[in-house]
PDB file of C-alpha atoms in Angstrom:
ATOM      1  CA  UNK V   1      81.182 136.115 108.227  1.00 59.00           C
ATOM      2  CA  UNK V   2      78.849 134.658 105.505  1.00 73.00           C
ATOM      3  CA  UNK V   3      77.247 131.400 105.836  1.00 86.00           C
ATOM      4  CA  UNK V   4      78.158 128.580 103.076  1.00 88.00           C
ATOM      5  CA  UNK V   5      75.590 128.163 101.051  1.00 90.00           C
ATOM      6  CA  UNK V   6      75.913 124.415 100.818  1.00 93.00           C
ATOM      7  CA  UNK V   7      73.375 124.277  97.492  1.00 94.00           C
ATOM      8  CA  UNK V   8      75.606 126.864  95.218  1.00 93.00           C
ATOM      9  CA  UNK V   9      78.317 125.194  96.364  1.00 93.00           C
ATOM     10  CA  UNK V  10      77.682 121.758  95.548  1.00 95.00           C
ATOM     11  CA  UNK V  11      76.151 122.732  92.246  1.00 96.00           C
ATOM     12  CA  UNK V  12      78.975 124.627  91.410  1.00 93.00           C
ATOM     13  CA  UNK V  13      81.707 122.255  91.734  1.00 94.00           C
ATOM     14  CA  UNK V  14      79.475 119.869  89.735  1.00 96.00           C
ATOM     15  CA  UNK V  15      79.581 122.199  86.957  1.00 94.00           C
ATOM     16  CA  UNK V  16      82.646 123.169  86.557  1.00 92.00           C
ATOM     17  CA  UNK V  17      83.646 119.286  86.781  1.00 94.00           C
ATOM     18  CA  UNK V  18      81.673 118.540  84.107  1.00 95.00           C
ATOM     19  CA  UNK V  19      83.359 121.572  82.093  1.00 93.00           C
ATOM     20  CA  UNK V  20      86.985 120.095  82.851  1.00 91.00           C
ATOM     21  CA  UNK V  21      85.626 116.460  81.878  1.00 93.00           C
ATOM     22  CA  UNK V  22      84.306 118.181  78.467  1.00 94.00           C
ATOM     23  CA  UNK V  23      87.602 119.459  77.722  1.00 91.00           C
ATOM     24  CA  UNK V  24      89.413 116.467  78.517  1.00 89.00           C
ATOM     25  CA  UNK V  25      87.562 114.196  76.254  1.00 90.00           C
ATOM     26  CA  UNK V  26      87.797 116.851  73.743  1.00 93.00           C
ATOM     27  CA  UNK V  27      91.369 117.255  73.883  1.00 91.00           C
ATOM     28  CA  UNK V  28      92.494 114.698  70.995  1.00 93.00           C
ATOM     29  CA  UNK V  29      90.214 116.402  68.799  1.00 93.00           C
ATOM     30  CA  UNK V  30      92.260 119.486  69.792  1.00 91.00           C
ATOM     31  CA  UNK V  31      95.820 118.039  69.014  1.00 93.00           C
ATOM     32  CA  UNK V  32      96.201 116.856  72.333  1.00 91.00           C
ATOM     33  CA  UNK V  33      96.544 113.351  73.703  1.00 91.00           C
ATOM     34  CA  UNK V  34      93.729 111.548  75.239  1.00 89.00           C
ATOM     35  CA  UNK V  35      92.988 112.024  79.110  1.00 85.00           C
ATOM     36  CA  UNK V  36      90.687 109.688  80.703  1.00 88.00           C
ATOM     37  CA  UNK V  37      90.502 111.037  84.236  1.00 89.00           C
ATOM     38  CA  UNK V  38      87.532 108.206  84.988  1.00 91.00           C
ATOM     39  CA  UNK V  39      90.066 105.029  83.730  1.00 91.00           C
ATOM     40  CA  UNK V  40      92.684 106.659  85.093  1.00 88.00           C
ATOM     41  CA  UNK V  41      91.357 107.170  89.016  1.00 90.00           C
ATOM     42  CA  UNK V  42      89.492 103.682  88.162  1.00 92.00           C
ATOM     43  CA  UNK V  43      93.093 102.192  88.104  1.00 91.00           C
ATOM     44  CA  UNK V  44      93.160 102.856  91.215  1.00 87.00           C
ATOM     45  CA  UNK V  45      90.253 101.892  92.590  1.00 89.00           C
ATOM     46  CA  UNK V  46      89.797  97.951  91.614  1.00 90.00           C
ATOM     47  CA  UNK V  47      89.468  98.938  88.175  1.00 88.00           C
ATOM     48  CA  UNK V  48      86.301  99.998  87.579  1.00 92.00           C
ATOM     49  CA  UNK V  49      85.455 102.960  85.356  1.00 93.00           C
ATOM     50  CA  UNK V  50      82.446 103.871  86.693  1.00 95.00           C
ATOM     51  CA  UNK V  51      83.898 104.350  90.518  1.00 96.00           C
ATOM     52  CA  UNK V  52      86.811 106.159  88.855  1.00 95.00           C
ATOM     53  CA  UNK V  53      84.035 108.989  87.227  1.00 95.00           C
ATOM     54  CA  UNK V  54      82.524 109.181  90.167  1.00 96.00           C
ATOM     55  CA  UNK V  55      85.793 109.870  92.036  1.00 95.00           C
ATOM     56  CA  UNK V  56      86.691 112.114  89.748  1.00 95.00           C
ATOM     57  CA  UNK V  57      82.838 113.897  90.282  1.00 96.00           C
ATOM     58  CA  UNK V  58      83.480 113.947  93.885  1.00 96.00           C
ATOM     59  CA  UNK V  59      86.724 114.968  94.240  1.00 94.00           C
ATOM     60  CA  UNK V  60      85.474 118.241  92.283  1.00 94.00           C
ATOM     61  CA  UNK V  61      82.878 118.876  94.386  1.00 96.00           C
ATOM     62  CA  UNK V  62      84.693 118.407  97.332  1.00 96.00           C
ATOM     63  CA  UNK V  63      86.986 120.818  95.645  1.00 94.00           C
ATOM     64  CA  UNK V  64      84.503 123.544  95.760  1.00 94.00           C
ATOM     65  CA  UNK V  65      82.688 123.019  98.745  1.00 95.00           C
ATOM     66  CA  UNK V  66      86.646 123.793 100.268  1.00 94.00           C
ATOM     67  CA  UNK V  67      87.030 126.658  98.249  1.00 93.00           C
ATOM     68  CA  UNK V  68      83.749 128.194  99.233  1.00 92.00           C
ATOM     69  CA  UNK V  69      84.284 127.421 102.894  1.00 92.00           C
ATOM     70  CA  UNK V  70      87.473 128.952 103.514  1.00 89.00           C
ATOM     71  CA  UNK V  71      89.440 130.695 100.522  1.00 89.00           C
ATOM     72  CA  UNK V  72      86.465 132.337  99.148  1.00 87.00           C
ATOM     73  CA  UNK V  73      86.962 135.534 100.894  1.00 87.00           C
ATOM     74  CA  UNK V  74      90.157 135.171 102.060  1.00 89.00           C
ATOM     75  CA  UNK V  75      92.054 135.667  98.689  1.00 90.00           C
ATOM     76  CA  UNK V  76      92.444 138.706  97.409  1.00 89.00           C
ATOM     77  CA  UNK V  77      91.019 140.268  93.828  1.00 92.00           C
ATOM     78  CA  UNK V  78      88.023 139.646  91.615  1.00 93.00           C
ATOM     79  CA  UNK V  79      85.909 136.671  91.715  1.00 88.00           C
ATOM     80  CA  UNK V  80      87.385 135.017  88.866  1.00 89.00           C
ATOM     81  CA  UNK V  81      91.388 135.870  90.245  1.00 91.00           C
ATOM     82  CA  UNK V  82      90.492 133.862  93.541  1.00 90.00           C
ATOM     83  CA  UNK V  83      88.839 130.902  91.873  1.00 89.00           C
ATOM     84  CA  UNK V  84      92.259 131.160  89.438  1.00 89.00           C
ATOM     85  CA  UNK V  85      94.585 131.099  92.317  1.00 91.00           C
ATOM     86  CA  UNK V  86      92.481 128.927  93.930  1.00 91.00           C
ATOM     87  CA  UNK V  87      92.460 126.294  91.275  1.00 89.00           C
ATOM     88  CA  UNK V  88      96.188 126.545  90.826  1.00 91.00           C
ATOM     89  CA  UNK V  89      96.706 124.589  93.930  1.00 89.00           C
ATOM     90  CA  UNK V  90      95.104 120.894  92.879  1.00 87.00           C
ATOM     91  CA  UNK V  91      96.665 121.540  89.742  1.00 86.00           C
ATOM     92  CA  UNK V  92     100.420 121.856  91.073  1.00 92.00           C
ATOM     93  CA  UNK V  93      99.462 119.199  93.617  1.00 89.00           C
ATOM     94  CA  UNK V  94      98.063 116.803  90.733  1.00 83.00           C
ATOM     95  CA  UNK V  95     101.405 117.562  88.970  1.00 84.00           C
ATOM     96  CA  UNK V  96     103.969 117.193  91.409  1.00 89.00           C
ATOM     97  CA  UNK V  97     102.159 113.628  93.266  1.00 84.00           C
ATOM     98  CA  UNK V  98     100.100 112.083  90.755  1.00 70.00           C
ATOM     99  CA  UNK V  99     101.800 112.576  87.188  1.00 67.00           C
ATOM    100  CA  UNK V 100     104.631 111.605  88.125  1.00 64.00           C
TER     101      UNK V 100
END
């Protein structure tokens, strides 16, 4: 078994975080309609914007510190299949307890 490389990990989740949050605050320039993941998780959390970015930071990271402990190799097909498959998960879970 491979050790986690905690560093890769870490900075990994951190980037593609700050891809999603990109395309989120691009999104009414695309059509869509605006998604403030910070205001939205800072709702929850007394309001403040700035613990609801960070939330939203951490909960990525967290999110790919998981998936390189212990789906990494355990999903089958390429790289970029498992991290799809992978990702799929928070997404259904997001949709099904938070949206609504």
């Amino acid at each position: 078994m491979t050790r986690l490389n905690w560093t890769r990990a870490i900075v990994g989740g951190l980037g593609a975080t700050a891809a999603m949050t990109a395309l989120l605050l691009m999104a009414p320039a695309m059509g869509l309609p605006p998604m403030n993941i910070g205001a939205m998780l800072g709702s929850f959390l007394g309001g403040s914007l700035v613990l609801g970015w960070l939330a939203h930071f951490v909960i990525g990271t967290v999110l790919a510190v998981i998936y390189a402990a212990g789906f990494v190799h355990r999903l089958p097909g390429p790289a970029w299949i498992r991290g799809a498959v992978y990702g799929l998960v928070p997404w259904i879970v997001a949709q099904l307890v938070v949206m609504p």
